[in-house]
Coordinates of C-alpha atoms and ligand atoms in Angstrom, one line a residue:
Chain B
M1 CA -28.4 -7.7 3.1
P2 CA -31.9 -9.2 2.7
G3 CA -32.6 -12.5 4.4
P4 CA -33.8 -15.7 2.8
I5 CA -36.5 -15.0 0.2
R6 CA -39.5 -17.2 -0.5
S7 CA -40.3 -17.0 -4.2
W8 CA -43.1 -18.6 -6.1
V9 CA -43.2 -19.0 -9.8
A10 CA -46.3 -19.7 -11.8
V11 CA -45.6 -21.8 -14.9
K12 CA -47.8 -22.8 -17.8
H13 CA -47.8 -26.0 -19.8
G14 CA -49.1 -24.3 -23.0
V15 CA -49.5 -25.2 -26.6
D16 CA -46.2 -25.4 -28.5
V17 CA -46.6 -22.7 -31.1
V18 CA -43.9 -24.1 -33.4
L19 CA -45.3 -27.7 -33.5
A20 CA -49.0 -26.8 -33.5
R21 CA -50.5 -27.4 -36.9
A22 CA -53.8 -26.5 -38.6
E23 CA -55.9 -29.2 -40.0
R24 CA -55.7 -29.0 -43.8
A25 CA -59.4 -29.3 -44.4
T26 CA -60.6 -26.7 -41.9
G27 CA -57.6 -24.5 -41.2
N28 CA -58.4 -25.0 -37.5
V29 CA -55.8 -25.9 -34.9
A30 CA -57.0 -28.6 -32.5
M31 CA -55.7 -27.0 -29.3
D32 CA -56.7 -29.8 -27.0
R33 CA -54.6 -32.3 -29.0
A34 CA -51.7 -30.0 -29.9
P35 CA -48.2 -30.7 -28.5
R36 CA -47.4 -28.7 -25.4
K37 CA -44.4 -27.2 -23.7
T38 CA -43.4 -24.9 -20.9
S39 CA -44.3 -21.3 -21.9
D40 CA -41.2 -19.3 -22.8
F41 CA -41.3 -16.4 -20.5
D42 CA -42.1 -18.7 -17.5
R43 CA -38.6 -20.1 -17.9
N44 CA -37.2 -16.6 -17.5
A45 CA -39.4 -16.3 -14.4
V46 CA -38.0 -19.5 -12.9
E47 CA -34.5 -18.5 -13.7
E48 CA -34.9 -15.1 -12.0
A49 CA -36.3 -16.7 -8.8
V50 CA -33.5 -19.2 -8.8
R51 CA -30.9 -16.5 -9.2
I52 CA -32.4 -14.6 -6.2
R53 CA -32.2 -17.7 -4.1
E54 CA -28.6 -18.3 -5.1
K55 CA -27.8 -14.8 -3.9
F56 CA -29.8 -14.5 -0.8
G57 CA -30.9 -18.0 0.2
G58 CA -34.6 -19.0 0.6
K59 CA -36.7 -21.3 -1.5
V60 CA -38.3 -21.4 -4.9
T61 CA -41.7 -23.1 -5.4
A62 CA -43.1 -23.7 -8.9
L63 CA -46.9 -23.8 -9.3
T64 CA -49.0 -24.7 -12.2
V65 CA -52.7 -25.0 -12.9
G66 CA -53.8 -27.7 -15.2
P67 CA -54.4 -31.4 -15.7
P68 CA -51.8 -34.0 -14.5
T69 CA -49.9 -33.7 -17.8
A70 CA -49.0 -30.1 -16.8
K71 CA -46.5 -31.6 -14.4
E72 CA -44.1 -31.5 -17.4
A73 CA -43.9 -27.7 -16.8
L74 CA -43.1 -28.3 -13.2
R75 CA -40.4 -30.7 -14.1
D76 CA -38.8 -28.1 -16.3
A77 CA -39.0 -25.6 -13.4
L78 CA -37.4 -28.1 -11.0
A79 CA -34.7 -28.8 -13.6
I80 CA -33.8 -25.1 -13.8
G81 CA -33.5 -25.1 -10.0
A82 CA -36.9 -24.7 -8.3
D83 CA -36.9 -26.5 -4.9
D84 CA -40.4 -27.9 -5.0
A85 CA -43.5 -27.9 -7.1
V86 CA -47.3 -27.9 -6.7
L87 CA -49.9 -29.0 -9.3
I88 CA -53.3 -27.3 -8.8
S89 CA -56.0 -29.2 -10.7
D90 CA -59.7 -29.6 -10.6
P91 CA -60.6 -33.1 -11.9
A92 CA -64.0 -31.7 -12.8
R93 CA -62.4 -29.1 -15.1
P94 CA -59.2 -30.3 -16.7
E95 CA -58.8 -27.1 -18.7
L96 CA -59.5 -23.8 -17.1
D97 CA -59.6 -20.4 -18.9
G98 CA -57.7 -17.4 -17.7
R99 CA -60.2 -16.5 -15.1
G100 CA -60.2 -20.0 -13.8
V101 CA -56.4 -20.2 -13.6
A102 CA -56.2 -16.8 -11.8
Q103 CA -58.9 -17.9 -9.4
A104 CA -57.1 -21.2 -8.7
L105 CA -53.8 -19.4 -8.1
A106 CA -55.4 -16.8 -5.9
A107 CA -57.1 -19.5 -3.9
Y108 CA -53.7 -21.1 -3.3
G109 CA -52.2 -17.7 -2.3
R110 CA -55.0 -17.1 0.2
K111 CA -54.6 -20.5 1.7
H112 CA -50.8 -20.3 1.9
P113 CA -49.9 -16.7 2.0
E114 CA -46.3 -17.3 2.8
F115 CA -44.5 -15.9 -0.3
D116 CA -42.3 -12.8 -0.6
L117 CA -42.2 -12.6 -4.3
W118 CA -44.4 -14.3 -6.8
F119 CA -43.1 -14.4 -10.4
F120 CA -45.0 -14.8 -13.6
G121 CA -44.1 -14.7 -17.2
E122 CA -45.5 -11.4 -18.6
G123 CA -47.6 -13.5 -21.1
S124 CA -47.9 -17.1 -22.2
T125 CA -46.5 -18.2 -25.5
D126 CA -49.8 -19.6 -26.7
H127 CA -52.5 -17.2 -25.6
F128 CA -50.5 -14.2 -24.5
T129 CA -53.2 -12.2 -22.7
G130 CA -50.7 -11.0 -20.2
T131 CA -53.4 -10.9 -17.6
I132 CA -52.8 -13.7 -15.1
G133 CA -50.1 -12.1 -12.9
P134 CA -51.9 -8.7 -12.4
R135 CA -55.2 -10.5 -12.0
V136 CA -54.0 -12.8 -9.3
A137 CA -52.4 -9.7 -7.6
A138 CA -55.7 -7.9 -7.7
A139 CA -57.5 -10.8 -6.2
L140 CA -55.0 -11.0 -3.4
G141 CA -54.8 -7.2 -2.9
A142 CA -51.0 -7.4 -3.6
P143 CA -49.0 -4.9 -5.7
S144 CA -48.2 -6.0 -9.3
L145 CA -45.1 -4.9 -11.0
S146 CA -45.3 -5.9 -14.6
Y147 CA -42.9 -6.2 -17.6
G148 CA -39.7 -6.5 -15.4
R149 CA -36.4 -6.3 -17.2
R150 CA -34.3 -6.2 -14.1
V151 CA -35.2 -7.3 -10.6
T152 CA -33.3 -6.4 -7.4
V153 CA -34.1 -7.2 -3.9
D154 CA -33.7 -4.7 -1.1
D155 CA -34.6 -5.2 2.5
G156 CA -38.1 -6.5 2.5
A157 CA -38.8 -4.9 -0.9
V158 CA -38.4 -5.5 -4.6
V159 CA -37.2 -3.0 -7.1
V160 CA -38.1 -3.6 -10.7
D161 CA -36.9 -1.9 -13.8
R162 CA -39.5 -2.1 -16.5
E163 CA -40.2 -1.0 -20.0
Y164 CA -43.3 0.5 -21.5
E165 CA -43.9 1.6 -25.1
R166 CA -42.6 5.1 -24.5
E167 CA -41.0 5.1 -21.1
L168 CA -38.8 3.2 -18.7
E169 CA -39.6 3.0 -15.0
R170 CA -38.0 1.9 -11.9
V171 CA -40.6 1.0 -9.2
R172 CA -40.4 -0.4 -5.7
A173 CA -42.9 -2.4 -3.6
A174 CA -42.7 -4.1 -0.2
F175 CA -43.2 -7.9 0.0
P176 CA -45.3 -9.7 -0.8
A177 CA -45.4 -8.5 -4.4
I178 CA -46.2 -10.0 -7.8
V179 CA -43.7 -9.5 -10.5
T180 CA -44.0 -10.4 -14.2
V181 CA -41.0 -10.7 -16.4
G182 CA -40.1 -10.9 -20.1
Q183 CA -37.5 -12.6 -22.2
E184 CA -34.9 -9.8 -21.8
I185 CA -34.5 -10.2 -18.1
N186 CA -32.1 -13.2 -18.3
Q187 CA -31.0 -16.2 -20.3
P188 CA -32.6 -19.2 -18.6
R189 CA -30.0 -21.9 -17.9
V190 CA -30.2 -25.1 -19.9
P191 CA -30.9 -28.0 -17.5
T192 CA -28.1 -30.5 -17.2
F193 CA -28.5 -34.2 -17.4
M194 CA -28.1 -34.3 -13.6
S195 CA -30.5 -31.6 -12.8
T196 CA -33.1 -33.1 -15.1
L197 CA -32.6 -36.5 -13.4
K198 CA -32.9 -34.9 -10.0
A199 CA -36.1 -33.1 -11.1
S200 CA -37.7 -36.3 -12.3
K201 CA -37.3 -37.8 -8.9
K202 CA -38.8 -34.9 -6.9
E203 CA -42.3 -35.3 -5.6
I204 CA -44.9 -33.0 -7.0
R205 CA -47.6 -32.0 -4.6
A206 CA -51.1 -32.1 -6.1
V207 CA -53.9 -30.0 -4.7
G208 CA -57.5 -29.5 -5.7
P209 CA -60.3 -27.1 -4.8
A210 CA -61.2 -28.9 -1.6
D211 CA -57.6 -28.7 -0.3
L212 CA -57.8 -24.9 -0.9
G213 CA -61.1 -24.6 0.9
V214 CA -63.1 -23.7 -2.2
D215 CA -65.7 -25.7 -4.2
G216 CA -64.3 -24.9 -7.7
A217 CA -67.4 -23.2 -8.9
E218 CA -65.5 -19.9 -9.0
W219 CA -63.0 -21.6 -11.4
A220 CA -65.8 -21.9 -14.0
P221 CA -64.9 -20.5 -17.5
T222 CA -66.2 -17.1 -18.5
T223 CA -64.8 -17.6 -22.0
R224 CA -66.1 -19.9 -24.7
R225 CA -63.3 -20.7 -27.1
E226 CA -64.9 -21.2 -30.4
R227 CA -61.9 -22.0 -32.6
V228 CA -58.3 -21.2 -33.4
F229 CA -57.5 -21.0 -37.1
V230 CA -54.6 -20.2 -39.3
P231 CA -55.5 -17.4 -41.7
E232 CA -54.8 -18.2 -45.3
V233 CA -51.8 -16.2 -46.5
A234 CA -51.8 -16.4 -50.2
R235 CA -48.2 -15.8 -51.3
K236 CA -47.0 -16.2 -54.8
R237 CA -44.0 -18.3 -53.9
Q238 CA -42.2 -17.7 -57.2
A239 CA -38.7 -18.9 -57.2
L240 CA -36.5 -16.6 -59.4
A241 CA -33.5 -18.4 -60.9
G242 CA -31.7 -16.7 -63.8
A243 CA -28.7 -18.0 -65.7
D244 CA -26.6 -16.2 -63.1
V245 CA -27.0 -14.0 -60.0
A246 CA -27.2 -10.8 -62.1
A247 CA -30.0 -12.3 -64.1
S248 CA -31.9 -13.3 -61.0
A249 CA -31.5 -9.8 -59.6
H250 CA -32.9 -8.3 -62.8
M251 CA -35.8 -10.7 -62.7
L252 CA -36.6 -9.7 -59.2
L253 CA -36.5 -5.9 -59.9
E254 CA -38.7 -6.4 -62.9
A255 CA -41.2 -8.3 -60.8
L256 CA -41.3 -5.7 -58.1
R257 CA -41.8 -2.9 -60.6
A258 CA -44.6 -4.8 -62.1
E259 CA -46.2 -5.1 -58.7
G260 CA -45.8 -1.4 -58.3
V261 CA -43.9 -1.7 -55.0
L262 CA -40.6 -0.3 -56.4
P263 CA -40.3 2.9 -58.3
Chain Y
M1 CA -82.5 5.7 -21.9
T2 CA -82.5 2.7 -24.2
G3 CA -79.9 0.3 -25.5
E4 CA -76.7 -0.8 -24.0
T5 CA -73.7 1.0 -22.8
I6 CA -70.1 0.4 -23.8
L7 CA -67.6 2.0 -21.5
V8 CA -64.2 2.9 -22.9
F9 CA -61.1 3.7 -21.0
S10 CA -57.5 4.6 -21.7
E11 CA -54.7 6.3 -19.8
E12 CA -53.6 7.8 -23.2
P13 CA -56.0 10.5 -24.4
D14 CA -54.9 9.7 -28.0
A15 CA -56.3 6.2 -27.7
V16 CA -59.8 7.3 -26.5
L17 CA -60.8 8.6 -29.9
G18 CA -60.1 5.2 -31.5
L19 CA -61.8 3.4 -28.7
V20 CA -65.0 5.5 -29.0
A21 CA -65.1 4.7 -32.7
T22 CA -64.6 1.0 -32.1
A23 CA -67.4 1.1 -29.5
R24 CA -69.7 2.8 -31.9
S25 CA -69.1 0.2 -34.6
A26 CA -69.7 -2.6 -32.0
L27 CA -73.1 -1.0 -31.3
A28 CA -73.7 -1.2 -35.0
G29 CA -76.4 1.4 -35.2
T30 CA -78.4 0.1 -32.2
P31 CA -79.5 2.9 -29.8
G32 CA -76.7 2.2 -27.4
R33 CA -74.5 4.7 -25.5
V34 CA -70.7 5.1 -25.6
E35 CA -69.3 6.4 -22.3
A36 CA -65.7 7.3 -21.8
A37 CA -63.6 7.2 -18.7
M38 CA -60.3 9.1 -18.9
L39 CA -57.8 11.3 -17.2
G40 CA -57.3 15.0 -18.0
D41 CA -59.9 17.3 -19.4
G42 CA -61.6 14.8 -21.6
A43 CA -61.2 16.6 -24.9
A44 CA -60.7 13.4 -26.8
A45 CA -63.9 11.9 -25.4
R46 CA -65.8 15.0 -26.5
A47 CA -64.2 15.1 -29.9
G48 CA -65.0 11.4 -30.4
G49 CA -68.6 12.0 -29.5
A50 CA -68.9 10.0 -26.3
D51 CA -72.3 10.3 -24.7
R52 CA -70.8 10.7 -21.3
L53 CA -67.4 11.5 -19.9
Y54 CA -66.2 10.2 -16.5
R55 CA -63.3 12.3 -15.5
L56 CA -61.1 10.3 -13.3
L57 CA -59.5 12.6 -10.8
L58 CA -56.5 10.4 -10.0
P59 CA -53.9 11.5 -7.5
E60 CA -50.9 13.1 -9.2
G61 CA -48.4 10.6 -10.4
A62 CA -50.4 7.4 -9.8
R63 CA -49.9 6.1 -13.3
H64 CA -47.3 3.5 -12.3
D65 CA -49.7 1.7 -10.1
P66 CA -52.4 -0.1 -12.1
S67 CA -54.4 -0.8 -9.0
V68 CA -55.3 2.9 -8.7
A69 CA -56.8 3.1 -12.2
A70 CA -58.6 -0.2 -11.6
A71 CA -60.1 1.1 -8.4
A72 CA -61.3 4.2 -10.2
L73 CA -62.8 2.1 -13.0
Q74 CA -64.5 -0.1 -10.5
Q75 CA -66.5 2.9 -9.4
V76 CA -67.3 3.8 -13.0
V77 CA -68.5 0.3 -13.7
D78 CA -70.9 0.6 -10.8
L79 CA -72.3 3.9 -12.2
A80 CA -72.4 2.9 -15.9
A81 CA -73.3 -0.8 -15.7
P82 CA -71.7 -1.3 -19.0
R83 CA -72.4 -4.3 -21.2
L84 CA -68.8 -4.2 -22.3
I85 CA -65.6 -2.4 -21.3
L86 CA -63.1 -1.5 -24.0
V87 CA -59.5 -0.5 -23.2
A88 CA -56.5 0.0 -25.4
S89 CA -54.2 -3.0 -25.6
T90 CA -51.1 -1.2 -24.6
K91 CA -48.9 -2.5 -21.9
R92 CA -50.5 -0.3 -19.3
G93 CA -53.9 -0.9 -20.7
R94 CA -53.5 -4.7 -20.4
E95 CA -52.3 -4.3 -16.9
T96 CA -55.2 -2.2 -15.9
A97 CA -57.7 -4.5 -17.7
A98 CA -56.3 -7.5 -15.8
R99 CA -56.5 -5.8 -12.4
L100 CA -60.0 -4.5 -13.1
A101 CA -61.0 -8.1 -14.0
G102 CA -59.6 -9.3 -10.7
V103 CA -61.5 -6.7 -8.7
I104 CA -64.9 -7.0 -10.5
D105 CA -64.4 -10.7 -11.3
A106 CA -65.1 -10.4 -15.0
A107 CA -63.9 -12.1 -18.2
V108 CA -60.9 -10.3 -19.8
T109 CA -58.9 -10.6 -22.9
T110 CA -56.3 -8.5 -24.7
G111 CA -54.7 -8.0 -28.1
V112 CA -58.2 -8.1 -29.7
S113 CA -58.7 -7.2 -33.4
S114 CA -62.4 -7.4 -33.7
V115 CA -65.3 -7.2 -31.3
A116 CA -69.0 -7.8 -31.7
L117 CA -71.9 -7.8 -29.2
E118 CA -74.1 -11.0 -29.4
A119 CA -77.1 -12.1 -27.4
D120 CA -75.1 -14.3 -25.0
G121 CA -71.8 -12.6 -24.9
V122 CA -69.1 -10.6 -26.7
R123 CA -67.5 -12.3 -29.7
I124 CA -63.9 -11.4 -30.3
H125 CA -61.0 -12.3 -32.5
R126 CA -57.4 -12.1 -31.2
E127 CA -54.0 -13.2 -32.2
V128 CA -52.9 -16.5 -30.5
L129 CA -50.0 -19.0 -30.8
S130 CA -47.5 -16.2 -31.0
G131 CA -49.3 -14.6 -33.9
N132 CA -49.5 -17.8 -35.9
A133 CA -53.2 -18.1 -35.6
I134 CA -56.4 -16.3 -34.8
G135 CA -58.5 -17.2 -31.8
E136 CA -62.3 -16.7 -31.9
E137 CA -63.8 -16.5 -28.4
V138 CA -67.0 -15.5 -26.8
L139 CA -66.7 -13.7 -23.4
L140 CA -69.5 -14.5 -21.0
G141 CA -70.8 -13.0 -17.8
P142 CA -71.3 -9.4 -16.7
N143 CA -68.9 -6.6 -17.7
P144 CA -66.4 -8.4 -19.9
I145 CA -63.2 -6.4 -20.5
V146 CA -61.7 -6.3 -23.9
A147 CA -58.3 -4.7 -24.7
V148 CA -58.3 -3.8 -28.4
M149 CA -55.3 -3.3 -30.6
S150 CA -55.0 0.3 -31.7
S151 CA -57.1 1.3 -34.7
A152 CA -56.5 4.4 -36.7
P153 CA -58.5 7.1 -35.0
T154 CA -61.3 8.2 -37.2
G155 CA -63.0 11.6 -37.2
G156 CA -65.6 10.4 -34.7
S157 CA -69.3 10.8 -35.0
P158 CA -70.5 13.5 -32.7
A159 CA -73.2 12.4 -30.2
A160 CA -76.7 13.6 -30.8
A161 CA -76.6 15.5 -27.5
P162 CA -73.5 17.2 -26.0
T163 CA -71.3 15.0 -23.8
E164 CA -72.5 14.8 -20.2
V165 CA -69.7 14.9 -17.6
T166 CA -69.3 13.1 -14.3
D167 CA -66.3 13.6 -12.0
V168 CA -65.0 10.5 -10.3
P169 CA -62.8 11.4 -7.3
I170 CA -60.4 8.8 -6.2
E171 CA -59.3 8.4 -2.6
P172 CA -55.6 8.1 -2.6
G173 CA -55.0 4.7 -1.0
P174 CA -51.8 3.7 0.7
A175 CA -49.0 3.8 -1.9
R176 CA -48.3 0.2 -2.6
I177 CA -45.9 0.9 -5.4
T178 CA -43.5 3.8 -5.4
L179 CA -42.0 5.3 -8.5
V180 CA -38.3 5.6 -8.1
E181 CA -37.5 6.9 -11.5
R182 CA -39.1 7.4 -14.9
T183 CA -37.3 8.1 -18.2
V184 CA -39.0 8.9 -21.4
K185 CA -37.4 6.9 -24.2
P186 CA -35.7 9.1 -26.8
A187 CA -38.4 10.0 -29.3
G188 CA -37.9 10.3 -33.0
G189 CA -35.6 7.6 -34.1
L190 CA -36.9 5.2 -36.7
R191 CA -40.6 4.7 -37.2
I192 CA -40.4 1.3 -38.8
E193 CA -44.1 0.7 -38.4
S194 CA -44.9 3.3 -41.0
A195 CA -42.1 2.4 -43.5
E196 CA -43.3 1.8 -47.1
R197 CA -40.3 -0.5 -47.9
I198 CA -38.1 -2.5 -45.6
V199 CA -34.9 -4.4 -46.3
S200 CA -34.6 -6.7 -43.3
V201 CA -31.6 -8.8 -42.3
G202 CA -31.0 -11.9 -40.1
R203 CA -28.3 -14.1 -38.8
G204 CA -27.3 -14.9 -42.4
L205 CA -25.1 -11.8 -42.0
R206 CA -21.6 -12.9 -40.7
K207 CA -20.4 -9.7 -39.1
K208 CA -21.4 -6.2 -38.2
E209 CA -19.3 -4.5 -40.9
D210 CA -21.4 -6.4 -43.5
L211 CA -24.4 -4.3 -42.5
A212 CA -23.0 -1.8 -45.0
L213 CA -24.1 -4.1 -47.8
I214 CA -27.7 -4.2 -46.5
Q215 CA -27.7 -0.4 -45.9
E216 CA -26.6 0.1 -49.4
L217 CA -29.4 -2.1 -50.8
A218 CA -31.9 -0.3 -48.6
R219 CA -30.7 3.1 -49.8
A220 CA -31.0 1.9 -53.4
M221 CA -34.5 0.7 -52.8
G222 CA -35.6 3.7 -50.8
A223 CA -36.2 1.4 -47.9
V224 CA -35.4 1.4 -44.2
V225 CA -33.4 -1.4 -42.5
G226 CA -35.1 -4.0 -40.3
C227 CA -33.8 -7.0 -38.6
T228 CA -34.6 -10.2 -36.6
R229 CA -34.3 -10.5 -32.9
P230 CA -30.8 -12.0 -32.8
I231 CA -29.4 -9.0 -34.7
A232 CA -30.8 -6.5 -32.3
A233 CA -31.1 -8.3 -29.0
E234 CA -28.2 -10.7 -29.1
A235 CA -25.6 -9.2 -31.4
G236 CA -26.6 -5.6 -30.8
W237 CA -25.7 -4.7 -34.4
L238 CA -28.8 -2.6 -34.8
S239 CA -30.9 -0.8 -32.1
D240 CA -34.3 -2.2 -31.0
D241 CA -36.2 0.2 -33.2
H242 CA -35.2 -2.0 -36.2
W243 CA -36.4 -5.3 -34.5
I244 CA -39.4 -6.9 -36.2
G245 CA -41.5 -9.7 -34.8
L246 CA -43.5 -10.9 -31.8
T247 CA -41.4 -9.0 -29.3
G248 CA -40.3 -6.3 -31.7
H249 CA -42.3 -4.1 -34.0
R250 CA -45.2 -5.1 -36.3
V251 CA -44.7 -3.7 -39.7
K252 CA -46.8 -3.7 -42.9
P253 CA -44.8 -2.2 -45.7
R254 CA -45.7 -2.6 -49.3
L255 CA -42.4 -4.3 -49.9
Y256 CA -40.5 -6.5 -47.3
V257 CA -37.2 -8.0 -48.4
A258 CA -36.0 -10.7 -46.0
I259 CA -32.3 -11.4 -46.3
G260 CA -30.6 -14.3 -44.5
I261 CA -33.7 -14.7 -42.3
S262 CA -35.0 -18.2 -41.7
G263 CA -38.6 -17.3 -41.1
A264 CA -39.2 -18.3 -37.5
V265 CA -42.9 -17.9 -36.4
Q266 CA -42.0 -15.2 -34.0
H267 CA -40.5 -13.2 -36.8
L268 CA -43.2 -13.9 -39.3
V269 CA -45.9 -12.4 -37.1
G270 CA -44.2 -9.1 -37.3
M271 CA -44.2 -8.9 -41.1
R272 CA -47.0 -11.0 -42.3
E273 CA -49.2 -8.0 -43.3
S274 CA -46.6 -6.9 -45.8
T275 CA -48.0 -6.5 -49.3
I276 CA -45.1 -8.2 -51.2
V277 CA -42.5 -10.3 -49.5
V278 CA -39.1 -11.2 -51.0
A279 CA -36.7 -13.7 -49.5
V280 CA -33.1 -14.2 -50.2
N281 CA -31.7 -17.3 -48.5
K282 CA -29.0 -19.8 -49.3
D283 CA -31.3 -22.5 -48.0
A284 CA -34.2 -23.1 -50.5
N285 CA -36.0 -25.0 -47.7
A286 CA -36.0 -22.1 -45.3
P287 CA -39.5 -21.6 -43.9
I288 CA -39.5 -17.9 -45.1
F289 CA -39.7 -19.2 -48.7
A290 CA -43.2 -20.5 -48.1
Q291 CA -44.2 -17.1 -46.8
S292 CA -42.8 -15.1 -49.7
D293 CA -44.0 -13.9 -53.1
Y294 CA -40.5 -13.9 -54.8
T295 CA -37.6 -15.9 -53.6
I296 CA -34.0 -16.1 -54.6
A297 CA -32.1 -19.1 -53.4
G298 CA -28.5 -18.0 -53.1
D299 CA -25.7 -16.5 -51.0
L300 CA -26.7 -13.1 -49.8
Y301 CA -23.1 -12.0 -50.3
A302 CA -23.6 -12.5 -54.0
V303 CA -27.3 -11.6 -54.4
V304 CA -27.2 -8.3 -52.5
P305 CA -24.4 -6.8 -54.4
A306 CA -26.0 -8.0 -57.7
L307 CA -29.3 -6.2 -56.6
V308 CA -27.4 -3.0 -55.8
R309 CA -25.7 -3.1 -59.2
A310 CA -29.0 -3.7 -61.0
L311 CA -30.6 -0.9 -59.1
T312 CA -27.9 1.7 -59.5
G313 CA -26.8 0.6 -62.9
T314 CA -23.2 0.3 -61.9
Ligands
LIG401 C1 -40.6 -15.7 -27.0 C2 -39.9 -15.5 -28.2 C3 -40.0 -14.2 -28.9 C4 -39.3 -14.0 -30.0 N1 -39.4 -12.8 -30.7 C5 -38.8 -12.6 -31.8 C6 -39.0 -11.4 -32.6 O1 -39.8 -10.5 -32.2 N2 -38.4 -11.2 -33.8 C7 -37.6 -12.2 -34.3 O2 -37.0 -12.0 -35.4 N3 -37.3 -13.3 -33.6 C8 -37.9 -13.5 -32.4 N4 -37.6 -14.7 -31.7 C9 -36.6 -15.5 -32.2 C10 -37.0 -16.5 -33.3 O3 -37.5 -17.7 -32.8 C11 -35.7 -16.8 -34.2 O4 -34.7 -17.4 -33.3 C12 -35.2 -15.7 -35.0 O5 -36.2 -14.9 -35.6 C13 -34.2 -16.2 -35.9 O6 -33.5 -15.1 -36.6 P1 -32.8 -15.3 -37.9 O7 -33.7 -15.6 -39.0 O8 -32.0 -14.0 -38.1 O9 -31.7 -16.4 -37.7 P2 -31.6 -17.9 -38.1 O10 -32.9 -18.6 -37.7 O11 -30.4 -18.4 -37.6 O12 -31.6 -17.9 -39.7 C14 -30.5 -17.4 -40.4 C15 -30.9 -17.7 -41.9 O13 -29.9 -17.2 -42.7 C16 -29.6 -18.1 -43.8 N5 -28.2 -17.8 -44.2 C17 -27.1 -18.1 -43.5 N6 -26.0 -17.6 -44.3 C18 -26.5 -17.1 -45.4 C19 -26.0 -16.5 -46.5 N7 -24.6 -16.4 -46.7 N8 -26.8 -16.1 -47.5 C20 -28.1 -16.2 -47.4 N9 -28.7 -16.8 -46.4 C21 -27.9 -17.2 -45.4 C22 -29.8 -19.4 -43.2 O14 -30.1 -20.4 -44.2 C23 -31.0 -19.2 -42.2 O15 -32.2 -19.5 -42.9 C24 -38.4 -14.9 -30.5 C25 -38.2 -16.2 -29.9 C26 -39.0 -16.4 -28.8 C27 -38.8 -17.8 -28.1

């Protein structure tokens, strides 16, 4: 039976894809002003770490990289059951790109190398590059086990069932290891009133580059985000309403034959 | 040697052909070189007309550990000094791209639909916001890594000179990840990506037995049956190969009929490239209606049988 397990979970306070809207005039989405929420798969990642702690004991630490408003994602993680939380930010650069986020997380991992498992969502809801987990792992020289659909813990090692386009794999790696998970791995619990209240009272530790012994220059962006726009989909939006349902059905079939999409 | 080099890599020989073609078009007629790193005998790189082939001599059965391919590519990057590295945006491709970015400290992005070289960087377009929007970005700094969505492999344009070959031996490092088991998913099944017509169903359907209605309509239309995530992942009424959307399959049929589907953004991204979209929903305010060409506001339990009758003349 494995002993207590120290799990970390990286969470992102990303753009809410349902609430984000394009400006009518330009078709552009103002990402910096869009509403935000915790990235979907990151909740699965927190849930998985919490389940492991419930089974084997240990501790779950949630980490995020971002401006102070990103604390919201940490509160969510605490409400699901994380024990403590760390906000990594650089006042000089409120918004980092993927490289910056990975560098910041790797700097934290180098300074405090005391994790057994470090969970990530396999991609973020807003940008979904799916690169942060494996990139941090590479920077730390740790194994990365991506696309986890089932995670079990063995003595000092993790076993991950994962899915690729054409094959399924079961792989195993000794601690410390980085694991990314998708939505199928679990159903994240819905925080209760009490757990949300408790989460809101927990202290969130804030650290910056200086605390991690770096100067932040290596967090500089290597991506210039030009714009995010919603492509125009010109649909006809013709409502078909005949005298009765049979008439509507005939109208539809006629329209589809005229379009040449039905023989 | 003049011009710039684009390095392409994929674990899948099939993907190399398409990547070489993408690289050629990114070079847009400039005197650049396309070099390919791949496993195996490199037939695809030759067929695609790569100027150079780096044969990665990976230890047997190292595919499950992306750090091995990343280490191999790191050596190739040193040799080729590429302006840009293109990989296929498959799950393994994205993983390898990310690990390579970590070891060479380069910009990386995935799921890219277009790529162009510019004076100060590499301009790309990619899907963002769960497929609701397109992001336009410029990757800066040396050796940016771009994982591109699959493009139909073209015939390739043979290089002026025959492909040169460089073998890249890889020292087998300590095995960090061990493969316990690998199962190939059963092939065949439904290839919904290539369907011409799809009749797709969502949670408007009350029970599994009622799928018969949908199947009957699909048969009458010469269509295959698709579905939303809840029908496959939660109810389990249809297998995953029917599941359309962000986390399911991307389809682009000529006709997509959405029945009892609300039109959540994560579903829309999977079917938005359909030529003609039809929605049947009892709620005339369902978001799917704004994304459809023809809509019928009504109960699917009345509309679907009426369509079947109209099609079969019964
Ligand atoms: C990270 C993430 C990834 C996701 N990936 C996907 C994905 O890949 N694919 C996907 O589909 N979803 C995905 N989802 C889920 C998505 O958000 C929606 O929950 C889902 O698409 C809704 O499915 P639905 O339209 O079948 O159900 P609902 O949203 O419940 O809609 C049912 C519709 O049926 C209509 N209806 C009910 N009864 C009738 C009737 N008798 N006649 C006619 N109409 C009727 C209702 O008016 C309603 O519009 C994802 C979600 C997340 C968070």
